[in-house]
Amino acid sequence: MTTVRQAVFDLLRSLGMTTVFGNPGSTELGFLDRWPTDFRYVLGLQEASVIGMADGYARATGRAAFVNLHSAAGLGHALGNVFTAYRNQAPMVITAGQQARALLPNLPFLGASEAAAFPRPYVKYSIEPARAEDVPAAIAHAWHVAMRKPWGPTFVSVPADDWRASCWPVPARVVAQDVAPDPALIAEAARAVAAARRPVVVVGPEVDQEGAGEAMVRLAERIGAPVLTSPFSSRLSFPEDHPLFAGFLTAAPQAVSEALAGHDLVLVVGAPVFTFHVPGDAAIFRSGTPIIHLTTDGEAAASAPAGTSILGSLRLSLPALAERLPEASGRVPPPPRRRPPPPAPAHPIPAEFLLHRLHRAMPEDAILVEEAPSHRPAMQAQVPMRRWGSFFTMASGGLGYALPAAVGIALAKPERRVVCLIGDGSMMYSPQALWTAVQHRLPLAVVVVNNGGYGAMRSFSQVLQTRDVPGVDLPGLDFVSLARGMGCPGARVTRAEELDDALAAAMRSTGPALVEAVVDAAVPTLYARS
C-alpha cells in the first residue's frame, strides 16, 4: 500500500499532468507538502485566473489540466471561469480542499456543506469521495470524464486529512476517446450533399479542437461550397484566407436565416445549430432547407431544432463523409470574399486602424487570444487568422477569460508569441494573471483596447433600443501603471503615429509587455436588428 498523496502524484505522472495550476490554502497543505521536483506549480493570485490559465493550457495542449483550489470560498471565486471552461469544452480536473472529515459534522471554518454540488451543473463530474482511500480513484475517474468528448471540467473535493491515509495505487488505464459516426447516416448525408445544387458549410470550434482542420479543408474542397464560421466560434474554424471562406455568421436568428436563405442544404460541422444572443425570427428552421449536423457534442445534437445530427468524432466523421462524395461536384466556387480597404489613421485612433496595424506587427506563427467583444467584427475584418491552433476566445459571455488563458497558452507554447487582445472592461476582471506571466517570463504581448467603457453594452443599448443605461463608462483607468505594479513594462498610445513602434516593441519583448491603445469610443454594430 501507499499514501493517498503518493498515489495521486504517481497517477498524475502517468497521465502527463505534471503542471499544476493553483492558489493555495490551509486545507491544501497536505497535498503541497514536500513538493516533488518533477512537478511545476503555476501560482495564480486569484482563483478565476487560476482556472483561466488552466483552460488556456488545456485547450492549447489538448490534454486535461490539473487545478488545486482552496476550499469552498476559493472555488466560489473561480466559478465564473469554470462556467466558461465548460462552454469552451476545456478539459481539466479541478480539486479543492475540504475541512478535515472529523470536523465536518460541526459546520467548521472552511467547511463546504455540499462541496460536490457547488460547481454543478457546469462540471461533467463532481464528487467528494466517501472514504479517504477512494481519492486517487476519484481523480482518475475525473480525468477520464474530462477527456471524454465533448471535453470539459470535472471536480473532486478532498478533505484535508485524506492525503496521509493509506490506499492502494491506481493503475494507469486506457479509455477510448473517439466515437465513430453511424455509417448509414454518413451515407445518407453524402447522398444529400452530392444532390444539393447550392450547399453551404457552417464550421465551428470542434474542428480545431479535434485537430481535424486539414480533414475539414479537404471536405470543403470536395464539396466546393462556401464556408461560414459559426456564431461565437471560440477557435479558428476555417482558414480565413482560403478561397472558399465566405465570412462569419452573427448570433442573431434573423441574420443567420438571411445568410443561409439562398442555399438548398446546410452542413453544420463542429458547432451548435445555432448559438444565438438576441431574439428574432429563425426562419431557417421553418424553411424546409435540409440541415445536416456533424458534432461530438450530444447536448448540441439534442438541442438542434431542425435537421439530422450525426454524433461522432470529427476526425472520423469528416474523412468518412468525404470518401462518399464524388471527386468533382461541378459547382461554381463562390466569388472572392471582399476585404475592406486598409483603414486610415485618425485621432482618436479608430479601432479598425489599431487592429490593422496589430495584424501587421504580429509574427506569422503568433497565437491570438481575444476578449474584446465589441470590436470582434473589426477584428474579423482586419486580422484574418490562417493557422490551426492560432486563435482562442471564450464560448461563453463570462468576462475575465482572455488574459489568464493567454498566460496558460504561453506556458503550453513558449516557443510562440502569444498576443492577448482585450478590452478595457474585460481587462479589469483578471488583471492578476499579468503577475504570473512576469514570474515565468512568458512571450506575451497584451494589447488593451481602451474605449473608455463597456462597448458591447453601448452597442446592445442600440440593438435593444434602451437609453440612459448606467454603469457603462469606465473613466480613470491606467493600465500601464497597473502592469508596472506587477513588474510588466507598458506603453500608452493615444495617437496613430505612435502605434507601430509600441506594438513592435511588445512583439520583441523577452517577457510580457503591455500596450494600452486609447481608441475612438464610437459605438460598434454587433448584430443586425432582429
mmCIF file of N, CA, C and O in Angstrom, residues 348-420:
data_model
loop_
_atom_site.group_PDB
_atom_site.id
_atom_site.type_symbol
_atom_site.label_atom_id
_atom_site.label_comp_id
_atom_site.label_asym_id
_atom_site.label_seq_id
_atom_site.Cartn_x
_atom_site.Cartn_y
_atom_site.Cartn_z
ATOM 1 N N PRO A 348 -9.323 60.596 -32.479
ATOM 2 C CA PRO A 348 -8.710 59.451 -31.788
ATOM 3 C C PRO A 348 -8.535 58.250 -32.715
ATOM 4 O O PRO A 348 -9.115 58.200 -33.798
ATOM 5 N N ILE A 349 -7.739 57.292 -32.268
ATOM 6 C CA ILE A 349 -7.394 56.136 -33.103
ATOM 7 C C ILE A 349 -8.642 55.297 -33.364
ATOM 8 O O ILE A 349 -9.309 54.863 -32.426
ATOM 9 N N PRO A 350 -8.986 55.038 -34.624
ATOM 10 C CA PRO A 350 -10.083 54.101 -34.898
ATOM 11 C C PRO A 350 -9.677 52.679 -34.495
ATOM 12 O O PRO A 350 -8.531 52.262 -34.715
ATOM 13 N N ALA A 351 -10.596 51.943 -33.926
ATOM 14 C CA ALA A 351 -10.284 50.563 -33.541
ATOM 15 C C ALA A 351 -9.850 49.748 -34.749
ATOM 16 O O ALA A 351 -8.965 48.887 -34.647
ATOM 17 N N GLU A 352 -10.446 49.997 -35.899
ATOM 18 C CA GLU A 352 -10.074 49.258 -37.108
ATOM 19 C C GLU A 352 -8.611 49.495 -37.471
ATOM 20 O O GLU A 352 -7.916 48.581 -37.920
ATOM 21 N N PHE A 353 -8.145 50.732 -37.295
ATOM 22 C CA PHE A 353 -6.751 51.033 -37.606
ATOM 23 C C PHE A 353 -5.821 50.307 -36.645
ATOM 24 O O PHE A 353 -4.796 49.744 -37.056
ATOM 25 N N LEU A 354 -6.155 50.322 -35.358
ATOM 26 C CA LEU A 354 -5.354 49.580 -34.372
ATOM 27 C C LEU A 354 -5.249 48.116 -34.767
ATOM 28 O O LEU A 354 -4.157 47.526 -34.762
ATOM 29 N N LEU A 355 -6.363 47.497 -35.126
ATOM 30 C CA LEU A 355 -6.355 46.063 -35.437
ATOM 31 C C LEU A 355 -5.604 45.785 -36.737
ATOM 32 O O LEU A 355 -4.921 44.752 -36.852
ATOM 33 N N HIS A 356 -5.701 46.674 -37.701
ATOM 34 C CA HIS A 356 -4.945 46.516 -38.946
ATOM 35 C C HIS A 356 -3.441 46.547 -38.663
ATOM 36 O O HIS A 356 -2.682 45.699 -39.173
ATOM 37 N N ARG A 357 -3.006 47.488 -37.830
ATOM 38 C CA ARG A 357 -1.578 47.578 -37.522
ATOM 39 C C ARG A 357 -1.135 46.411 -36.624
ATOM 40 O O ARG A 357 0.008 45.943 -36.730
ATOM 41 N N LEU A 358 -1.992 45.946 -35.748
ATOM 42 C CA LEU A 358 -1.665 44.784 -34.929
ATOM 43 C C LEU A 358 -1.424 43.560 -35.808
ATOM 44 O O LEU A 358 -0.476 42.794 -35.591
ATOM 45 N N HIS A 359 -2.267 43.374 -36.808
ATOM 46 C CA HIS A 359 -2.103 42.234 -37.708
ATOM 47 C C HIS A 359 -0.748 42.294 -38.407
ATOM 48 O O HIS A 359 -0.063 41.271 -38.559
ATOM 49 N N ARG A 360 -0.326 43.473 -38.810
ATOM 50 C CA ARG A 360 0.966 43.622 -39.475
ATOM 51 C C ARG A 360 2.128 43.388 -38.510
ATOM 52 O O ARG A 360 3.194 42.918 -38.917
ATOM 53 N N ALA A 361 1.922 43.695 -37.239
ATOM 54 C CA ALA A 361 3.012 43.576 -36.258
ATOM 55 C C ALA A 361 3.184 42.158 -35.739
ATOM 56 O O ALA A 361 4.278 41.795 -35.293
ATOM 57 N N MET A 362 2.145 41.356 -35.771
ATOM 58 C CA MET A 362 2.205 40.014 -35.189
ATOM 59 C C MET A 362 3.092 39.094 -36.012
ATOM 60 O O MET A 362 3.021 39.098 -37.239
ATOM 61 N N PRO A 363 3.920 38.263 -35.366
ATOM 62 C CA PRO A 363 4.665 37.244 -36.113
ATOM 63 C C PRO A 363 3.718 36.277 -36.816
ATOM 64 O O PRO A 363 2.565 36.083 -36.405
ATOM 65 N N GLU A 364 4.217 35.655 -37.873
ATOM 66 C CA GLU A 364 3.391 34.767 -38.687
ATOM 67 C C GLU A 364 2.801 33.630 -37.872
ATOM 68 O O GLU A 364 1.671 33.194 -38.115
ATOM 69 N N ASP A 365 3.552 33.132 -36.894
ATOM 70 C CA ASP A 365 3.067 31.984 -36.122
ATOM 71 C C ASP A 365 2.496 32.386 -34.769
ATOM 72 O O ASP A 365 2.362 31.554 -33.871
ATOM 73 N N ALA A 366 2.138 33.651 -34.597
ATOM 74 C CA ALA A 366 1.603 34.115 -33.314
ATOM 75 C C ALA A 366 0.257 33.460 -33.021
ATOM 76 O O ALA A 366 -0.489 33.048 -33.920
ATOM 77 N N ILE A 367 -0.046 33.379 -31.730
ATOM 78 C CA ILE A 367 -1.346 32.888 -31.261
ATOM 79 C C ILE A 367 -2.107 34.079 -30.691
ATOM 80 O O ILE A 367 -1.601 34.783 -29.813
ATOM 81 N N LEU A 368 -3.309 34.307 -31.189
ATOM 82 C CA LEU A 368 -4.126 35.428 -30.735
ATOM 83 C C LEU A 368 -5.197 34.922 -29.776
ATOM 84 O O LEU A 368 -5.939 33.990 -30.088
ATOM 85 N N VAL A 369 -5.272 35.545 -28.601
ATOM 86 C CA VAL A 369 -6.305 35.243 -27.609
ATOM 87 C C VAL A 369 -7.118 36.521 -27.433
ATOM 88 O O VAL A 369 -6.576 37.555 -27.060
ATOM 89 N N GLU A 370 -8.409 36.449 -27.699
ATOM 90 C CA GLU A 370 -9.210 37.676 -27.803
ATOM 91 C C GLU A 370 -10.335 37.723 -26.778
ATOM 92 O O GLU A 370 -11.030 36.734 -26.557
ATOM 93 N N GLU A 371 -10.483 38.893 -26.151
ATOM 94 C CA GLU A 371 -11.663 39.198 -25.339
ATOM 95 C C GLU A 371 -11.947 40.691 -25.446
ATOM 96 O O GLU A 371 -11.776 41.463 -24.514
ATOM 97 N N ALA A 372 -12.342 41.080 -26.635
ATOM 98 C CA ALA A 372 -12.739 42.452 -26.920
ATOM 99 C C ALA A 372 -14.034 42.378 -27.722
ATOM 100 O O ALA A 372 -14.062 42.690 -28.916
ATOM 101 N N PRO A 373 -15.113 41.917 -27.081
ATOM 102 C CA PRO A 373 -16.311 41.537 -27.848
ATOM 103 C C PRO A 373 -16.912 42.658 -28.674
ATOM 104 O O PRO A 373 -17.445 42.405 -29.759
ATOM 105 N N SER A 374 -16.808 43.896 -28.215
ATOM 106 C CA SER A 374 -17.394 44.972 -29.012
ATOM 107 C C SER A 374 -16.597 45.242 -30.281
ATOM 108 O O SER A 374 -17.108 45.853 -31.218
ATOM 109 N N HIS A 375 -15.342 44.785 -30.328
ATOM 110 C CA HIS A 375 -14.503 45.004 -31.505
ATOM 111 C C HIS A 375 -14.317 43.733 -32.338
ATOM 112 O O HIS A 375 -13.488 43.718 -33.248
ATOM 113 N N ARG A 376 -15.079 42.703 -32.041
ATOM 114 C CA ARG A 376 -14.885 41.446 -32.773
ATOM 115 C C ARG A 376 -15.169 41.585 -34.267
ATOM 116 O O ARG A 376 -14.413 41.043 -35.085
ATOM 117 N N PRO A 377 -16.237 42.279 -34.685
ATOM 118 C CA PRO A 377 -16.419 42.430 -36.146
ATOM 119 C C PRO A 377 -15.227 43.114 -36.807
ATOM 120 O O PRO A 377 -14.805 42.709 -37.901
ATOM 121 N N ALA A 378 -14.670 44.131 -36.165
ATOM 122 C CA ALA A 378 -13.496 44.798 -36.738
ATOM 123 C C ALA A 378 -12.295 43.865 -36.750
ATOM 124 O O ALA A 378 -11.505 43.859 -37.703
ATOM 125 N N MET A 379 -12.138 43.069 -35.705
ATOM 126 C CA MET A 379 -11.029 42.110 -35.664
ATOM 127 C C MET A 379 -11.166 41.092 -36.793
ATOM 128 O O MET A 379 -10.192 40.757 -37.471
ATOM 129 N N GLN A 380 -12.383 40.599 -37.000
ATOM 130 C CA GLN A 380 -12.592 39.616 -38.053
ATOM 131 C C GLN A 380 -12.297 40.200 -39.426
ATOM 132 O O GLN A 380 -11.844 39.481 -40.334
ATOM 133 N N ALA A 381 -12.528 41.496 -39.591
ATOM 134 C CA ALA A 381 -12.247 42.137 -40.878
ATOM 135 C C ALA A 381 -10.764 42.434 -41.068
ATOM 136 O O ALA A 381 -10.238 42.332 -42.181
ATOM 137 N N GLN A 382 -10.062 42.780 -39.988
ATOM 138 C CA GLN A 382 -8.696 43.283 -40.106
ATOM 139 C C GLN A 382 -7.617 42.273 -39.720
ATOM 140 O O GLN A 382 -6.451 42.476 -40.055
ATOM 141 N N VAL A 383 -7.978 41.214 -38.998
ATOM 142 C CA VAL A 383 -6.979 40.258 -38.518
ATOM 143 C C VAL A 383 -7.377 38.849 -38.975
ATOM 144 O O VAL A 383 -7.842 38.028 -38.180
ATOM 145 N N PRO A 384 -7.229 38.538 -40.248
ATOM 146 C CA PRO A 384 -7.591 37.197 -40.718
ATOM 147 C C PRO A 384 -6.655 36.142 -40.129
ATOM 148 O O PRO A 384 -5.431 36.287 -40.164
ATOM 149 N N MET A 385 -7.244 35.085 -39.593
ATOM 150 C CA MET A 385 -6.465 34.006 -38.993
ATOM 151 C C MET A 385 -6.354 32.863 -40.000
ATOM 152 O O MET A 385 -7.322 32.536 -40.688
ATOM 153 N N ARG A 386 -5.175 32.254 -40.054
ATOM 154 C CA ARG A 386 -4.915 31.281 -41.116
ATOM 155 C C ARG A 386 -4.469 29.922 -40.593
ATOM 156 O O ARG A 386 -4.679 28.920 -41.264
ATOM 157 N N ARG A 387 -3.831 29.880 -39.435
ATOM 158 C CA ARG A 387 -3.208 28.646 -38.954
ATOM 159 C C ARG A 387 -4.063 27.995 -37.882
ATOM 160 O O ARG A 387 -4.549 28.663 -36.971
ATOM 161 N N TRP A 388 -4.198 26.683 -37.985
ATOM 162 C CA TRP A 388 -4.896 25.950 -36.935
ATOM 163 C C TRP A 388 -4.136 26.127 -35.620
ATOM 164 O O TRP A 388 -2.917 26.162 -35.586
ATOM 165 N N GLY A 389 -4.895 26.261 -34.532
ATOM 166 C CA GLY A 389 -4.288 26.472 -33.228
ATOM 167 C C GLY A 389 -3.782 27.876 -32.997
ATOM 168 O O GLY A 389 -3.034 28.110 -32.056
ATOM 169 N N SER A 390 -4.219 28.840 -33.829
ATOM 170 C CA SER A 390 -3.684 30.203 -33.732
ATOM 171 C C SER A 390 -4.661 31.193 -33.119
ATOM 172 O O SER A 390 -4.316 32.365 -32.949
ATOM 173 N N PHE A 391 -5.886 30.771 -32.791
ATOM 174 C CA PHE A 391 -6.880 31.722 -32.283
ATOM 175 C C PHE A 391 -7.726 31.072 -31.199
ATOM 176 O O PHE A 391 -8.202 29.937 -31.367
ATOM 177 N N PHE A 392 -7.911 31.805 -30.100
ATOM 178 C CA PHE A 392 -8.758 31.345 -28.999
ATOM 179 C C PHE A 392 -9.554 32.527 -28.451
ATOM 180 O O PHE A 392 -9.035 33.628 -28.295
ATOM 181 N N THR A 393 -10.807 32.264 -28.165
ATOM 182 C CA THR A 393 -11.611 33.200 -27.397
ATOM 183 C C THR A 393 -12.562 32.372 -26.552
ATOM 184 O O THR A 393 -12.445 31.149 -26.484
ATOM 185 N N MET A 394 -13.506 33.025 -25.876
ATOM 186 C CA MET A 394 -14.391 32.295 -24.968
ATOM 187 C C MET A 394 -15.702 31.988 -25.661
ATOM 188 O O MET A 394 -16.233 32.787 -26.424
ATOM 189 N N ALA A 395 -16.240 30.801 -25.364
ATOM 190 C CA ALA A 395 -17.528 30.410 -25.915
ATOM 191 C C ALA A 395 -18.682 30.919 -25.070
ATOM 192 O O ALA A 395 -19.837 30.799 -25.473
ATOM 193 N N SER A 396 -18.395 31.467 -23.903
ATOM 194 C CA SER A 396 -19.430 31.992 -23.020
ATOM 195 C C SER A 396 -19.351 33.509 -23.007
ATOM 196 O O SER A 396 -18.476 34.114 -23.615
ATOM 197 N N GLY A 397 -20.248 34.133 -22.274
ATOM 198 C CA GLY A 397 -20.201 35.579 -22.127
ATOM 199 C C GLY A 397 -19.506 36.018 -20.858
ATOM 200 O O GLY A 397 -19.463 37.212 -20.562
ATOM 201 N N GLY A 398 -18.953 35.078 -20.093
ATOM 202 C CA GLY A 398 -18.305 35.434 -18.844
ATOM 203 C C GLY A 398 -16.975 36.113 -19.086
ATOM 204 O O GLY A 398 -16.110 35.578 -19.769
ATOM 205 N N LEU A 399 -16.786 37.312 -18.539
ATOM 206 C CA LEU A 399 -15.552 38.053 -18.770
ATOM 207 C C LEU A 399 -14.475 37.610 -17.786
ATOM 208 O O LEU A 399 -14.729 36.952 -16.790
ATOM 209 N N GLY A 400 -13.229 38.012 -18.079
ATOM 210 C CA GLY A 400 -12.102 37.626 -17.247
ATOM 211 C C GLY A 400 -11.408 36.374 -17.722
ATOM 212 O O GLY A 400 -10.666 35.743 -16.972
ATOM 213 N N TYR A 401 -11.606 36.019 -18.986
ATOM 214 C CA TYR A 401 -11.038 34.781 -19.533
ATOM 215 C C TYR A 401 -9.709 34.999 -20.249
ATOM 216 O O TYR A 401 -8.735 34.281 -20.021
ATOM 217 N N ALA A 402 -9.635 35.986 -21.127
ATOM 218 C CA ALA A 402 -8.568 36.012 -22.135
ATOM 219 C C ALA A 402 -7.185 36.192 -21.542
ATOM 220 O O ALA A 402 -6.237 35.540 -21.988
ATOM 221 N N LEU A 403 -7.012 37.080 -20.563
ATOM 222 C CA LEU A 403 -5.662 37.308 -20.056
ATOM 223 C C LEU A 403 -5.110 36.067 -19.364
ATOM 224 O O LEU A 403 -4.013 35.608 -19.704
ATOM 225 N N PRO A 404 -5.814 35.460 -18.397
ATOM 226 C CA PRO A 404 -5.262 34.218 -17.831
ATOM 227 C C PRO A 404 -5.153 33.095 -18.850
ATOM 228 O O PRO A 404 -4.202 32.305 -18.806
ATOM 229 N N ALA A 405 -6.094 32.997 -19.797
ATOM 230 C CA ALA A 405 -5.992 31.963 -20.828
ATOM 231 C C ALA A 405 -4.738 32.167 -21.666
ATOM 232 O O ALA A 405 -4.048 31.202 -22.019
ATOM 233 N N ALA A 406 -4.418 33.428 -21.979
ATOM 234 C CA ALA A 406 -3.209 33.711 -22.751
ATOM 235 C C ALA A 406 -1.965 33.286 -21.981
ATOM 236 O O ALA A 406 -0.996 32.784 -22.567
ATOM 237 N N VAL A 407 -1.983 33.467 -20.659
ATOM 238 C CA VAL A 407 -0.860 33.009 -19.833
ATOM 239 C C VAL A 407 -0.739 31.493 -19.921
ATOM 240 O O VAL A 407 0.357 30.945 -20.107
ATOM 241 N N GLY A 408 -1.870 30.779 -19.798
ATOM 242 C CA GLY A 408 -1.835 29.318 -19.901
ATOM 243 C C GLY A 408 -1.363 28.842 -21.259
ATOM 244 O O GLY A 408 -0.600 27.871 -21.364
ATOM 245 N N ILE A 409 -1.796 29.515 -22.319
ATOM 246 C CA ILE A 409 -1.373 29.133 -23.672
ATOM 247 C C ILE A 409 0.120 29.395 -23.852
ATOM 248 O O ILE A 409 0.843 28.591 -24.458
ATOM 249 N N ALA A 410 0.606 30.504 -23.307
ATOM 250 C CA ALA A 410 2.043 30.796 -23.403
ATOM 251 C C ALA A 410 2.869 29.781 -22.613
ATOM 252 O O ALA A 410 3.983 29.436 -23.018
ATOM 253 N N LEU A 411 2.340 29.289 -21.486
ATOM 254 C CA LEU A 411 3.032 28.221 -20.753
ATOM 255 C C LEU A 411 3.078 26.941 -21.581
ATOM 256 O O LEU A 411 4.051 26.186 -21.533
ATOM 257 N N ALA A 412 2.015 26.687 -22.345
ATOM 258 C CA ALA A 412 1.953 25.484 -23.174
ATOM 259 C C ALA A 412 2.776 25.611 -24.449
ATOM 260 O O ALA A 412 3.312 24.619 -24.962
ATOM 261 N N LYS A 413 2.896 26.835 -24.991
ATOM 262 C CA LYS A 413 3.570 27.070 -26.269
ATOM 263 C C LYS A 413 4.625 28.168 -26.120
ATOM 264 O O LYS A 413 4.549 29.230 -26.750
ATOM 265 N N PRO A 414 5.649 27.951 -25.300
ATOM 266 C CA PRO A 414 6.616 29.026 -25.032
ATOM 267 C C PRO A 414 7.451 29.422 -26.239
ATOM 268 O O PRO A 414 8.086 30.483 -26.235
ATOM 269 N N GLU A 415 7.439 28.599 -27.284
ATOM 270 C CA GLU A 415 8.229 28.910 -28.476
ATOM 271 C C GLU A 415 7.503 29.887 -29.404
ATOM 272 O O GLU A 415 8.090 30.347 -30.397
ATOM 273 N N ARG A 416 6.246 30.226 -29.103
ATOM 274 C CA ARG A 416 5.472 31.096 -29.977
ATOM 275 C C ARG A 416 5.067 32.371 -29.240
ATOM 276 O O ARG A 416 4.844 32.357 -28.030
ATOM 277 N N ARG A 417 4.965 33.467 -29.972
ATOM 278 C CA ARG A 417 4.480 34.713 -29.394
ATOM 279 C C ARG A 417 2.973 34.608 -29.197
ATOM 280 O O ARG A 417 2.236 34.252 -30.120
ATOM 281 N N VAL A 418 2.503 34.893 -28.002
ATOM 282 C CA VAL A 418 1.080 34.923 -27.701
ATOM 283 C C VAL A 418 0.660 36.378 -27.569
ATOM 284 O O VAL A 418 1.333 37.174 -26.903
ATOM 285 N N VAL A 419 -0.432 36.732 -28.219
ATOM 286 C CA VAL A 419 -0.955 38.100 -28.193
ATOM 287 C C VAL A 419 -2.337 38.055 -27.557
ATOM 288 O O VAL A 419 -3.219 37.330 -28.021
ATOM 289 N N CYS A 420 -2.513 38.802 -26.485
ATOM 290 C CA CYS A 420 -3.811 38.915 -25.836
ATOM 291 C C CYS A 420 -4.431 40.245 -26.239
ATOM 292 O O CYS A 420 -3.924 41.308 -25.888
#
